[in-house]
PDB file of C-alpha atoms in Angstrom:
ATOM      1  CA  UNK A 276    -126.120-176.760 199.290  1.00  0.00           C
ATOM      2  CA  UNK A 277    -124.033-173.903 198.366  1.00  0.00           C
ATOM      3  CA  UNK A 278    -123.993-172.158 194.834  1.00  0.00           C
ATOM      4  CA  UNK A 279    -120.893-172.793 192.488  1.00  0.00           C
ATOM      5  CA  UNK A 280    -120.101-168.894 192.754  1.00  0.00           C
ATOM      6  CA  UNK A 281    -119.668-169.527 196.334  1.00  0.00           C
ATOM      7  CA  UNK A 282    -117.556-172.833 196.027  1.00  0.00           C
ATOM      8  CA  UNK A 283    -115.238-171.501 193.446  1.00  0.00           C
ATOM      9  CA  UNK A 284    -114.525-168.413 195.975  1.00  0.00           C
ATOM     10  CA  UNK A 285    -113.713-170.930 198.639  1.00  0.00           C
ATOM     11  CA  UNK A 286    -110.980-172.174 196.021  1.00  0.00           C
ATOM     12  CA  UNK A 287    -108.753-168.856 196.972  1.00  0.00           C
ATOM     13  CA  UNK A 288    -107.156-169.960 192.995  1.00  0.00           C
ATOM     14  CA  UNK A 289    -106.812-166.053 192.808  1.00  0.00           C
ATOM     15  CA  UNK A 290    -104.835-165.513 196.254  1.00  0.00           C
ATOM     16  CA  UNK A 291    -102.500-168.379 195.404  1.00  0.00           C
ATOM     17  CA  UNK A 292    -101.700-167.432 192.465  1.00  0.00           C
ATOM     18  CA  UNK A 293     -98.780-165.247 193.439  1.00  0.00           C
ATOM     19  CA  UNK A 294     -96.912-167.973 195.595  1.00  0.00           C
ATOM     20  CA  UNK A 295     -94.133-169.831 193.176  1.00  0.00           C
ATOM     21  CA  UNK A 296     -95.476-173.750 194.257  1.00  0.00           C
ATOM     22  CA  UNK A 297     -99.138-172.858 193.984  1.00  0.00           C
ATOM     23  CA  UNK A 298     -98.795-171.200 190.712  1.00  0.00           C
ATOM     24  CA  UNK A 299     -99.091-174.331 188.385  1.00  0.00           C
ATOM     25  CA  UNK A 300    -101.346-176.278 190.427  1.00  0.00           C
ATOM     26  CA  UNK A 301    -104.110-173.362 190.222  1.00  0.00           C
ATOM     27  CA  UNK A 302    -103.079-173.134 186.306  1.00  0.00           C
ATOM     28  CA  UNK A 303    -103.808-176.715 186.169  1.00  0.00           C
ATOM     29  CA  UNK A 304    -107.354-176.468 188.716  1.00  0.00           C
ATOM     30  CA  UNK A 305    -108.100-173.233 186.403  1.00  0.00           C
ATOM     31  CA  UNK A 306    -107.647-175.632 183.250  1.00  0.00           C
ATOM     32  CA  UNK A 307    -109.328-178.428 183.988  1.00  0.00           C
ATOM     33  CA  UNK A 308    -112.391-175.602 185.340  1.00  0.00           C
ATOM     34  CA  UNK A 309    -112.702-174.412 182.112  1.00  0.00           C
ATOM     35  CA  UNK A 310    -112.704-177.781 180.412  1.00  0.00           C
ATOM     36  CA  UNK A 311    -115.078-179.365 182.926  1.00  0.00           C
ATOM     37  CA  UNK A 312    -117.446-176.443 184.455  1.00  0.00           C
ATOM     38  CA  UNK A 313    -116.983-173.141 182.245  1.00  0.00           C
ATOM     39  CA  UNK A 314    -120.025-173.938 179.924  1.00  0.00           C
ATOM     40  CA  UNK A 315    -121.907-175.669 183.217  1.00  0.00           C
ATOM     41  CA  UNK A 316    -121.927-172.619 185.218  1.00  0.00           C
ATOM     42  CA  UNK A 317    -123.493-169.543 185.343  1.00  0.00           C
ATOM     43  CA  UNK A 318    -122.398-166.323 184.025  1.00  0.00           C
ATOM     44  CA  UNK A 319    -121.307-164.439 186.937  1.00  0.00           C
ATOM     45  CA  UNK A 320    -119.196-167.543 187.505  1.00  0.00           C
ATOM     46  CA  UNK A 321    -118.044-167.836 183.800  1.00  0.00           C
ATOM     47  CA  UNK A 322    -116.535-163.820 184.225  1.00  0.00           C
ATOM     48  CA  UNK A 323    -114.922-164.490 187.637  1.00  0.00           C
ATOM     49  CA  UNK A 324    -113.319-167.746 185.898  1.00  0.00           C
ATOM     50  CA  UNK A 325    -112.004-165.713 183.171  1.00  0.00           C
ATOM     51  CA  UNK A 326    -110.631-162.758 185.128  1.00  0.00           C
ATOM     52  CA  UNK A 327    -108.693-165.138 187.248  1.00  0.00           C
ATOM     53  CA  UNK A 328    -107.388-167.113 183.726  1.00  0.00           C
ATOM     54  CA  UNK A 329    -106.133-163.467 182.760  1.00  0.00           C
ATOM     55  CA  UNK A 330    -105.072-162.926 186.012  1.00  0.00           C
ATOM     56  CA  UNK A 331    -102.922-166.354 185.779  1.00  0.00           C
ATOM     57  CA  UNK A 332    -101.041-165.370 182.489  1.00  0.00           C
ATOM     58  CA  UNK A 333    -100.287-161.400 183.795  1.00  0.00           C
ATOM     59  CA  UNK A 334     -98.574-163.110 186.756  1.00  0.00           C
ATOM     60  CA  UNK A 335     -96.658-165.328 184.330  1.00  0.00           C
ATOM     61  CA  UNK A 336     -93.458-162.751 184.129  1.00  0.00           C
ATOM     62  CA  UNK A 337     -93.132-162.729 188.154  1.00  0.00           C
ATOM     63  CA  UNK A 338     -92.444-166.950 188.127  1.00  0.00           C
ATOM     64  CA  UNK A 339     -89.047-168.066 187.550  1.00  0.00           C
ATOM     65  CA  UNK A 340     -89.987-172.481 187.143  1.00  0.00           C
ATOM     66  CA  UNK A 341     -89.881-174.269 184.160  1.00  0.00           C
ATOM     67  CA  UNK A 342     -93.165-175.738 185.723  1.00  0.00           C
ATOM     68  CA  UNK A 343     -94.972-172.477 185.844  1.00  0.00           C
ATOM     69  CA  UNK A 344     -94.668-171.781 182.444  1.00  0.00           C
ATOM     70  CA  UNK A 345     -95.313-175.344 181.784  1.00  0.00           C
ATOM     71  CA  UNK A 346     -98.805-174.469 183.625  1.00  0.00           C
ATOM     72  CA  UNK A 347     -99.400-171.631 182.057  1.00  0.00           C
ATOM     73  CA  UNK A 348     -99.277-173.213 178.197  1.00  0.00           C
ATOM     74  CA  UNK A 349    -101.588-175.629 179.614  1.00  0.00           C
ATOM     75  CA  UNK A 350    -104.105-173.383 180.699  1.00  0.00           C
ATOM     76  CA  UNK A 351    -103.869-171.875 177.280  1.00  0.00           C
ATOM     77  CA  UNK A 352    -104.663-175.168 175.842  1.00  0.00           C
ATOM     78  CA  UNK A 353    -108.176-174.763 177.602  1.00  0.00           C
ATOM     79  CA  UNK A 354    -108.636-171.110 176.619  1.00  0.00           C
ATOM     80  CA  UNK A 355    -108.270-172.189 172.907  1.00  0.00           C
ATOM     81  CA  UNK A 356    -110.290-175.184 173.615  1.00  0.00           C
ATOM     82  CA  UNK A 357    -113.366-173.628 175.753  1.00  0.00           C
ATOM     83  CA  UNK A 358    -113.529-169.479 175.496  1.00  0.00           C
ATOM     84  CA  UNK A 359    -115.903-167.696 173.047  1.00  0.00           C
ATOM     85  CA  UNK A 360    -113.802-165.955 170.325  1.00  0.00           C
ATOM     86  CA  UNK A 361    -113.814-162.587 172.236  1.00  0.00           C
ATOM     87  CA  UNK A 362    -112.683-163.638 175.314  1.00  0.00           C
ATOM     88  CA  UNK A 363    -110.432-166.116 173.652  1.00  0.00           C
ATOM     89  CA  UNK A 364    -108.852-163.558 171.870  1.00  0.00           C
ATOM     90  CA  UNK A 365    -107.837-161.176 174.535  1.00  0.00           C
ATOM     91  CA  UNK A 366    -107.063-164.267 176.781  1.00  0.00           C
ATOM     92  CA  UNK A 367    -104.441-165.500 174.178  1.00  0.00           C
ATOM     93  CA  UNK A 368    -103.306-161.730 173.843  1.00  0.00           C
ATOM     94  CA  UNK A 369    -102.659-161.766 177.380  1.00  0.00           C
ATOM     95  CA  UNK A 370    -100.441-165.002 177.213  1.00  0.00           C
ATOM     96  CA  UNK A 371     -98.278-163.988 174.167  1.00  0.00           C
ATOM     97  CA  UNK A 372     -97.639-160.474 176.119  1.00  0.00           C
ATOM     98  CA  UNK A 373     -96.512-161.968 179.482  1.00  0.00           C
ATOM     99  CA  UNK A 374     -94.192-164.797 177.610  1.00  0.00           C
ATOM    100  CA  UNK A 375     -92.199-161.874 175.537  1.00  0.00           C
ATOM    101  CA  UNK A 376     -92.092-160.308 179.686  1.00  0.00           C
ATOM    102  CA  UNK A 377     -90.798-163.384 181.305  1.00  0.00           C
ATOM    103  CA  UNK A 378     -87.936-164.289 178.702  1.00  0.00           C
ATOM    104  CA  UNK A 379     -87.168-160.659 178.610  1.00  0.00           C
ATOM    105  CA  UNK A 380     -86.576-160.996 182.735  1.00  0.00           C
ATOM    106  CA  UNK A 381     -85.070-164.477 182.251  1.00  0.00           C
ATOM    107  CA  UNK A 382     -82.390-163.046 179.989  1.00  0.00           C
ATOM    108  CA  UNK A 383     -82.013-159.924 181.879  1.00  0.00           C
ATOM    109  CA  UNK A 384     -81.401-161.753 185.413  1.00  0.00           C
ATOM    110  CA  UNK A 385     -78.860-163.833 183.373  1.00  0.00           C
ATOM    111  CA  UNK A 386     -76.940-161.137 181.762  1.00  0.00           C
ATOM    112  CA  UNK A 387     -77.243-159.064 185.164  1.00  0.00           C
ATOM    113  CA  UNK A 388     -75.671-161.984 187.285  1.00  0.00           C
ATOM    114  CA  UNK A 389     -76.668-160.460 190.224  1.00  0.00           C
ATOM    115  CA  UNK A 390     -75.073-161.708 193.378  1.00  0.00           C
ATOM    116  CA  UNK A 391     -76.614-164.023 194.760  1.00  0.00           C
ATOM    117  CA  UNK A 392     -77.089-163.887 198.953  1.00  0.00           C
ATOM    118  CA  UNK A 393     -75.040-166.144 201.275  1.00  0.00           C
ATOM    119  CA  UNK A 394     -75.514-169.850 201.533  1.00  0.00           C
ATOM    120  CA  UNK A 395     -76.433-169.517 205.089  1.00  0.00           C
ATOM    121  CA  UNK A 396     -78.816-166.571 204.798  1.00  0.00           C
ATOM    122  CA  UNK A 397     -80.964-168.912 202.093  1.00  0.00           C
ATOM    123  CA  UNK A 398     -80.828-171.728 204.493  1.00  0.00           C
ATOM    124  CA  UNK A 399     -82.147-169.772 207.236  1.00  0.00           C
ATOM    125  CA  UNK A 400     -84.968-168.401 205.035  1.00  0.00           C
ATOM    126  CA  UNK A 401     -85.502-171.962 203.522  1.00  0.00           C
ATOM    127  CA  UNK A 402     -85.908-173.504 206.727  1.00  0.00           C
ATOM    128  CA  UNK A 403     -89.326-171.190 207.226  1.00  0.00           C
ATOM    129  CA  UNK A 404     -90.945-173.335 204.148  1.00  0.00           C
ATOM    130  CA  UNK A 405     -93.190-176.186 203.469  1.00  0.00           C
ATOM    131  CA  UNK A 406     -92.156-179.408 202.151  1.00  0.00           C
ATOM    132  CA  UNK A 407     -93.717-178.008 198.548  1.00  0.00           C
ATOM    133  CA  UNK A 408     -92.483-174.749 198.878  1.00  0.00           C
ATOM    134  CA  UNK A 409     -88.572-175.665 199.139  1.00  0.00           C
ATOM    135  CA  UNK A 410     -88.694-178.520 196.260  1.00  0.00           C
ATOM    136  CA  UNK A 411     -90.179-175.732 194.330  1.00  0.00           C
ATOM    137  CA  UNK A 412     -87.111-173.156 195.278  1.00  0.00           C
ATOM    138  CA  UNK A 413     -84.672-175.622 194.517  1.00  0.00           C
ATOM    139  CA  UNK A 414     -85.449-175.659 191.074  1.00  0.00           C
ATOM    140  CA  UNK A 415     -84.440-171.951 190.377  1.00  0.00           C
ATOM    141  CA  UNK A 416     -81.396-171.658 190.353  1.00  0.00           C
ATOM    142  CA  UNK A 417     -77.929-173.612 191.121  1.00  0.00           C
ATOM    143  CA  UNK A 418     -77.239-171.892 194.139  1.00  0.00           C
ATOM    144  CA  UNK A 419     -80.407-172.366 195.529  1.00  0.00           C
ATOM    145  CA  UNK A 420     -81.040-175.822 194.666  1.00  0.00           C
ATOM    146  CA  UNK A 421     -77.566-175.873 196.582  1.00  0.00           C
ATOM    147  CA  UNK A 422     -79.778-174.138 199.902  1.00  0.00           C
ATOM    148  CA  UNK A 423     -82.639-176.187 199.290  1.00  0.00           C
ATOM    149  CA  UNK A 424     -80.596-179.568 199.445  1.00  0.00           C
ATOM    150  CA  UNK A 425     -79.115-178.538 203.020  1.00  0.00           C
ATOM    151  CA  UNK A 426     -79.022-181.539 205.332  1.00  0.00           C
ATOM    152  CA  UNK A 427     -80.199-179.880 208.192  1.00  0.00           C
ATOM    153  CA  UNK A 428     -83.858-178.524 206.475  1.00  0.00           C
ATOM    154  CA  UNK A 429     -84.674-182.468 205.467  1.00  0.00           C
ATOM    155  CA  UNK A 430     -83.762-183.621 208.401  1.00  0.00           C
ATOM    156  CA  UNK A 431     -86.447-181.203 209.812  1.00  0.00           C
ATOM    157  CA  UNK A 432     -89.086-182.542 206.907  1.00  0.00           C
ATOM    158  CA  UNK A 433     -88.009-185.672 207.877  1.00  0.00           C
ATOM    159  CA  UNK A 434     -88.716-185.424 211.380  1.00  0.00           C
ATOM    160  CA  UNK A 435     -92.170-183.311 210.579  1.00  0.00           C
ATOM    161  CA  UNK A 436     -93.657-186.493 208.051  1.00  0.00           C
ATOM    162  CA  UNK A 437     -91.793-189.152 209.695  1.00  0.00           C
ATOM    163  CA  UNK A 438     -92.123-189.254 212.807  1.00  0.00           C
ATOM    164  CA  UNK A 439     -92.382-192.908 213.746  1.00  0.00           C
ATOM    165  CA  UNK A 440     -88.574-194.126 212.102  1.00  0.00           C
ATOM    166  CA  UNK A 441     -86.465-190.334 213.028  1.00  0.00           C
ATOM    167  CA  UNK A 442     -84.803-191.612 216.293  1.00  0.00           C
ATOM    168  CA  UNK A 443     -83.284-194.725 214.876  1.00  0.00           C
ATOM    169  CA  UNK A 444     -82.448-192.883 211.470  1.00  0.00           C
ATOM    170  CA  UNK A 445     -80.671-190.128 213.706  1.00  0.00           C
ATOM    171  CA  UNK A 446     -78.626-192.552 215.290  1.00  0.00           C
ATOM    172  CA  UNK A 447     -77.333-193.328 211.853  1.00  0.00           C
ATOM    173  CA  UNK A 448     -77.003-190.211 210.952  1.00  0.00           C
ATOM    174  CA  UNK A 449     -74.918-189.414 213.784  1.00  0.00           C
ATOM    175  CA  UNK A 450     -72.668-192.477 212.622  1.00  0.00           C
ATOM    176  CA  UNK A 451     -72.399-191.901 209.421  1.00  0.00           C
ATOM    177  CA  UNK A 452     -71.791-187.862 209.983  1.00  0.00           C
ATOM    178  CA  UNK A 453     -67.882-188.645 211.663  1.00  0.00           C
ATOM    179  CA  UNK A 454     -67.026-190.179 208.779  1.00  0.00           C
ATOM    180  CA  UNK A 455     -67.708-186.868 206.374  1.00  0.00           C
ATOM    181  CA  UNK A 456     -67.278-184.422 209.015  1.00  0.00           C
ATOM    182  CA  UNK A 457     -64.981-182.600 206.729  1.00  0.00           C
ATOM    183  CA  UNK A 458     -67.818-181.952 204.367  1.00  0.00           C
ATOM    184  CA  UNK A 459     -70.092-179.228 205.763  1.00  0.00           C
ATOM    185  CA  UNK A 460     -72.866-180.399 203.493  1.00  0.00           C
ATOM    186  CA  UNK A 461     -74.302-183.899 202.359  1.00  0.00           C
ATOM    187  CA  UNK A 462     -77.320-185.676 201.521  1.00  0.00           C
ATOM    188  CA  UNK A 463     -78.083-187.881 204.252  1.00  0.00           C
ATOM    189  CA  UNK A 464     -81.584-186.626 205.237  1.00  0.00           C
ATOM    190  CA  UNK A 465     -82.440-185.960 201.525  1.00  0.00           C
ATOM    191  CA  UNK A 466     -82.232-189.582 200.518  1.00  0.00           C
ATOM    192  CA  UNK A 467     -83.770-190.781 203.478  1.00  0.00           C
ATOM    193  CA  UNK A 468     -86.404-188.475 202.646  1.00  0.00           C
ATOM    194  CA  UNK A 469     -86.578-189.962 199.346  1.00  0.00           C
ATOM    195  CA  UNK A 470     -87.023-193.291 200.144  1.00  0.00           C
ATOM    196  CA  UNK A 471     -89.326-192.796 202.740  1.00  0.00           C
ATOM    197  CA  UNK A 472     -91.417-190.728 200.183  1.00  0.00           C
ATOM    198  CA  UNK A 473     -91.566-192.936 197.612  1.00  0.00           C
ATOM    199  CA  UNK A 474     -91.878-195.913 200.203  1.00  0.00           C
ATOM    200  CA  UNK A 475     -94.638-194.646 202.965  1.00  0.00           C
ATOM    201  CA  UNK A 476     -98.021-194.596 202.625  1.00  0.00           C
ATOM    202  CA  UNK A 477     -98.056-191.091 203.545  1.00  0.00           C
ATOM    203  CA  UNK A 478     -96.722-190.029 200.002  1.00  0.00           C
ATOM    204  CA  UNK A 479    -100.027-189.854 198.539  1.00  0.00           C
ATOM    205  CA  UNK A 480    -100.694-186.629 201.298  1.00  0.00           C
ATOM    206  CA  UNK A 481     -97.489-185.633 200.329  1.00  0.00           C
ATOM    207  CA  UNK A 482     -98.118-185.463 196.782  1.00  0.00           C
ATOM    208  CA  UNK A 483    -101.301-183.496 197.346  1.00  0.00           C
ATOM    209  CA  UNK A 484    -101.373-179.187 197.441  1.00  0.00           C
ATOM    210  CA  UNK A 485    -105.063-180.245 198.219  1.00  0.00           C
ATOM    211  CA  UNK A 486    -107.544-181.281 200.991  1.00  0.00           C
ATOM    212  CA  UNK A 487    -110.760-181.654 201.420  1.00  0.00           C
ATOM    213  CA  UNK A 488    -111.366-180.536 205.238  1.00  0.00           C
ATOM    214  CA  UNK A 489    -114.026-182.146 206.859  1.00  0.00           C
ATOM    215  CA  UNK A 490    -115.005-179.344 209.455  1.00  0.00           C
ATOM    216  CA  UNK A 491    -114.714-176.290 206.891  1.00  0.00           C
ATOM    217  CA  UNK A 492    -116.401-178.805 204.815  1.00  0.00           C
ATOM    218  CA  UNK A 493    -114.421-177.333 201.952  1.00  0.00           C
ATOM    219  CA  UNK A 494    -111.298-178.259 199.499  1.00  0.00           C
ATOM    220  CA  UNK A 495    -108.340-175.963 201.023  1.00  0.00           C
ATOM    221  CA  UNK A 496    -104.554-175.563 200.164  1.00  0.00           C
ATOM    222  CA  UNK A 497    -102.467-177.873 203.000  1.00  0.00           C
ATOM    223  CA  UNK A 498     -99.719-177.019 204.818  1.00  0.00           C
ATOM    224  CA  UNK A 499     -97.215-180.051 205.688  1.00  0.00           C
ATOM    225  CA  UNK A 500    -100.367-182.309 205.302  1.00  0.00           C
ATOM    226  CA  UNK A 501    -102.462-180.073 207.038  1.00  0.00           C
ATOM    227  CA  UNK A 502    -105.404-177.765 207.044  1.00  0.00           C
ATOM    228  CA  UNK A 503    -104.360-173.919 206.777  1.00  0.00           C
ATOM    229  CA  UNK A 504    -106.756-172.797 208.861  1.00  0.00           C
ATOM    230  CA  UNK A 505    -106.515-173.820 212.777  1.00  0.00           C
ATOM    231  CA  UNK A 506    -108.728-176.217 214.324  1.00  0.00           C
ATOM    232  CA  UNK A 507    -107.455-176.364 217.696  1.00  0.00           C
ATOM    233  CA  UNK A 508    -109.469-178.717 220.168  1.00  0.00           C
ATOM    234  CA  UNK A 509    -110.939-180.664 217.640  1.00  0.00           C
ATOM    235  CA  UNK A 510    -111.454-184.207 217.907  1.00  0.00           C
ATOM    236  CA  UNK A 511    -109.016-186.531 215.174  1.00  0.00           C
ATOM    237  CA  UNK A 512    -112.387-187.409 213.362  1.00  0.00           C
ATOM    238  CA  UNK A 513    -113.212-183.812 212.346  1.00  0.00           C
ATOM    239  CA  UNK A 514    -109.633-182.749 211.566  1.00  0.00           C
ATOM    240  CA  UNK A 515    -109.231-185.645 208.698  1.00  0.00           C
ATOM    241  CA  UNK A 516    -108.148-184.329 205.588  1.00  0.00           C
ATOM    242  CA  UNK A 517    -109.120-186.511 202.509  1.00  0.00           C
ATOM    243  CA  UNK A 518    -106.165-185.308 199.610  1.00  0.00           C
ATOM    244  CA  UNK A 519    -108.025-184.193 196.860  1.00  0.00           C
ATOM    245  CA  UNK A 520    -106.984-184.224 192.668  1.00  0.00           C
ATOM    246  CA  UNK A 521    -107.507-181.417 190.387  1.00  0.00           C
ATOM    247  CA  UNK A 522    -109.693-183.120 188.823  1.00  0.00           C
ATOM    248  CA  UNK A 523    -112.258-183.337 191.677  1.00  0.00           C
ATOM    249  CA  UNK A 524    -111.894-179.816 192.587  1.00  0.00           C
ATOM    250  CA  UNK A 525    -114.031-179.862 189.154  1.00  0.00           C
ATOM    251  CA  UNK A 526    -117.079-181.968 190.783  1.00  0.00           C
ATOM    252  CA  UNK A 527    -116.908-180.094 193.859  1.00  0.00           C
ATOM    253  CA  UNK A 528    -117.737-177.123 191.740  1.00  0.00           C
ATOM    254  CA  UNK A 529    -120.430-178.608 190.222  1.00  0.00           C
ATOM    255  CA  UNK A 530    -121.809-180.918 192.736  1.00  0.00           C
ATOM    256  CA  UNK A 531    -120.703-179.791 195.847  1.00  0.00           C
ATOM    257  CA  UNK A 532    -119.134-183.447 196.128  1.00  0.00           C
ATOM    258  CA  UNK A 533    -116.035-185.429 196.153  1.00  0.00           C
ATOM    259  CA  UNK A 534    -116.351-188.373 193.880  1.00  0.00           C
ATOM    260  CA  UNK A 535    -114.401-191.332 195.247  1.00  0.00           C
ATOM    261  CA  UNK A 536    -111.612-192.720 192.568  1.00  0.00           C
ATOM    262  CA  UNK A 537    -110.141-196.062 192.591  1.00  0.00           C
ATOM    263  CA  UNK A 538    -106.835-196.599 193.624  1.00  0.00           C
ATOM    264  CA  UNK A 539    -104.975-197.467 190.466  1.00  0.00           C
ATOM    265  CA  UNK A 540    -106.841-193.892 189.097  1.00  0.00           C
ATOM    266  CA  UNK A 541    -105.363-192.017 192.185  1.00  0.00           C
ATOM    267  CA  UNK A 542    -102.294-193.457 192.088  1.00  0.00           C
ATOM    268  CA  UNK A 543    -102.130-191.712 188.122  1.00  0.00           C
ATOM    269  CA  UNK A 544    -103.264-188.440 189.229  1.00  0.00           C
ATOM    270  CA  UNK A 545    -101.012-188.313 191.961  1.00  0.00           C
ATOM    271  CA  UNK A 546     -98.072-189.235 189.962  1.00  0.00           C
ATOM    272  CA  UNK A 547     -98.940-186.825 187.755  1.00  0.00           C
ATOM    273  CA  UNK A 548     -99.011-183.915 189.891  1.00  0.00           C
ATOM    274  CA  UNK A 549     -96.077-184.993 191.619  1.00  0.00           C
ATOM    275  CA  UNK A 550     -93.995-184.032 188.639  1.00  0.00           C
ATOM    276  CA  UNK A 551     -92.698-180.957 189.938  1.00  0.00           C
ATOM    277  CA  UNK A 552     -91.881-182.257 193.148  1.00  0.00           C
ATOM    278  CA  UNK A 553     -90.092-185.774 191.775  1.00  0.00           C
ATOM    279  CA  UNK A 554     -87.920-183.627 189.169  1.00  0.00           C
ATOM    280  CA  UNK A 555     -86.139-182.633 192.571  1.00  0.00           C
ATOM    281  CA  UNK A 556     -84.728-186.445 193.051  1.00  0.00           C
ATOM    282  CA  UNK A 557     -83.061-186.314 189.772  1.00  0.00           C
ATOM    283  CA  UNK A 558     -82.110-182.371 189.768  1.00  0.00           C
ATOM    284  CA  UNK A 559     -78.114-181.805 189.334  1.00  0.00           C
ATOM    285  CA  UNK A 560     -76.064-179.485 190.449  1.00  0.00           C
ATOM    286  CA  UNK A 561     -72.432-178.642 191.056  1.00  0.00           C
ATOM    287  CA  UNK A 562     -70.149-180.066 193.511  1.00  0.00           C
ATOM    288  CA  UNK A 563     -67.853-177.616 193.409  1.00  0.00           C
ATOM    289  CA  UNK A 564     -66.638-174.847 190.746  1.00  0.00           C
ATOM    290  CA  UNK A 565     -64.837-178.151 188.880  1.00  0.00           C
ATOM    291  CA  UNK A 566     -66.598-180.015 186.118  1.00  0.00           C
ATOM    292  CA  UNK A 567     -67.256-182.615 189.108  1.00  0.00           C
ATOM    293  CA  UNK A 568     -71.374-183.670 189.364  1.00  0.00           C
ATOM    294  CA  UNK A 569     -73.226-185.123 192.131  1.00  0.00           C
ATOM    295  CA  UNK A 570     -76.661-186.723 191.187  1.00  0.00           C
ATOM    296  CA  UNK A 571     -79.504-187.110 193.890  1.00  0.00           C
TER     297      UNK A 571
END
């Protein structure tokens, strides 16, 4: 059985803390760490925890979501909560400094209004990211939530999730594209995406940043439902991925375990960490430079 030290390193919290989507889920894993483990685990362990909580709020400035700073006031919570004065102290310290540097940034890129790049040019560098990765974009700005929407990059998610219903639906699509043709942008795949999410049995995988991969016999960060690392020439059996809660990344600290939940307790936690993700179904945004509104 491994040592905590070595499971928590496995985690990679600190080397995702920099990418805009992963930033509140490790803020939340961090949290519910220090809740759950800090006092469980040994010292070594207990410094590396805090570093990377320090670590969390210093980034804090760099993240443009109201999720991330959601995250971050979170993980505060369990700094006041768990942290021996000292610590807690310069923790806190650390928090109140980066807040003061990201509204300072947020009211500098507003009074700035810098221009912002083409609509084509984000589409093209939107269609390089993960399902996660573009809800997350899209709830930056206008114009990129604009990008993000682009018919063309769901119908690619579409086609990458759902496999088994994208020929028929493209047939549709094809219909139902003559009659708008005069509208270079609409929402076609991005409702059907919607209702297949919220419909398939698949959204539970979708909902989850987490895996726990049963050849690296580790919890790892997924891309498009799979494991980042590649396992090519496995057999199906070994490249499952069970999705995994924050709140078992906590007993696979401790015990080197995933504890099995019931359904109706999944079901929670997944709707719970969803949040960022389902704010994009109700997100609005301009139709056009009139007062006119479109809703999702």
């Amino acid at each position: 059985m491994s040592k905590p030290l070595e499971r928590y390193q496995k985690l990679a919290l600190k080397e995702s803390l920099g990418s805009i989507h992963r930033y509140p889920l490790v803020c939340k894993e961090l949290s519910l760490i220090l809740r759950g483990a800090y006092r469980k685990v040994p010292k070594n362990l207990q410094s590396l925890i805090f570093q990377d909580t320090v670590s969390a709020f210093r980034l804090l400035p760099e993240m443009k979501t109201r999720s991330a700073v959601s995250a971050a006031h979170l993980l505060l919570q369990s700094v006041e909560a768990t942290l021996p004065k000292q610590k807690k102290n310069l923790a806190v310290t650390e928090y109140k400094n980066a807040m003061i540097a990201h509204k300072r940034r947020a009211k500098a890129r507003q009074e700035e209004n810098v221009a912002h790049l083409p609509q084509d040019v984000l589409v093209h560098v939107f269609s390089f990211l993960d399902f996660q990765s573009l809800v997350s974009v899209g709830q930056v700005c206008w114009p990129w939530n604009f990008a993000a929407s682009d018919n063309r990059l769901w119908q690619r998610q579409y086609a990458t999730f759902f496999r088994d219903s994208y020929n028929d639906l493209n047939i549709k699509e094809q219909h139902t594209s003559r009659q708008v043709e005069a509208d270079s942008y609409t929402l076609f795949w991005r409702k059907a995406f919607k209702r297949a999410y919220k419909g398939n049995n698949s959204s539970k995988k979708l909902k989850s940043s987490r895996g726990y991969c049963r050849y690296c016999k580790t919890i790892v960060w997924l891309d498009n439902m799979k494991c980042f690392n590649d396992h090519i020439g496995l057999n199906p059996e070994m490249q499952k991925i069970d999705p995994v809660s924050p709140s078992q990344v906590v007993d696979y600290l401790l015990e080197d375990s995933i504890s099995v939940k019931s359904s109706s307790e999944s079901d929670s936690d997944s709707d719970s960490e969803a949040g960022s993700f389902s704010r994009l179904w109700a997100y609005r945004r301009p139709l056009t430079s009139t007062e006119g509104e479109i809703e999702m």
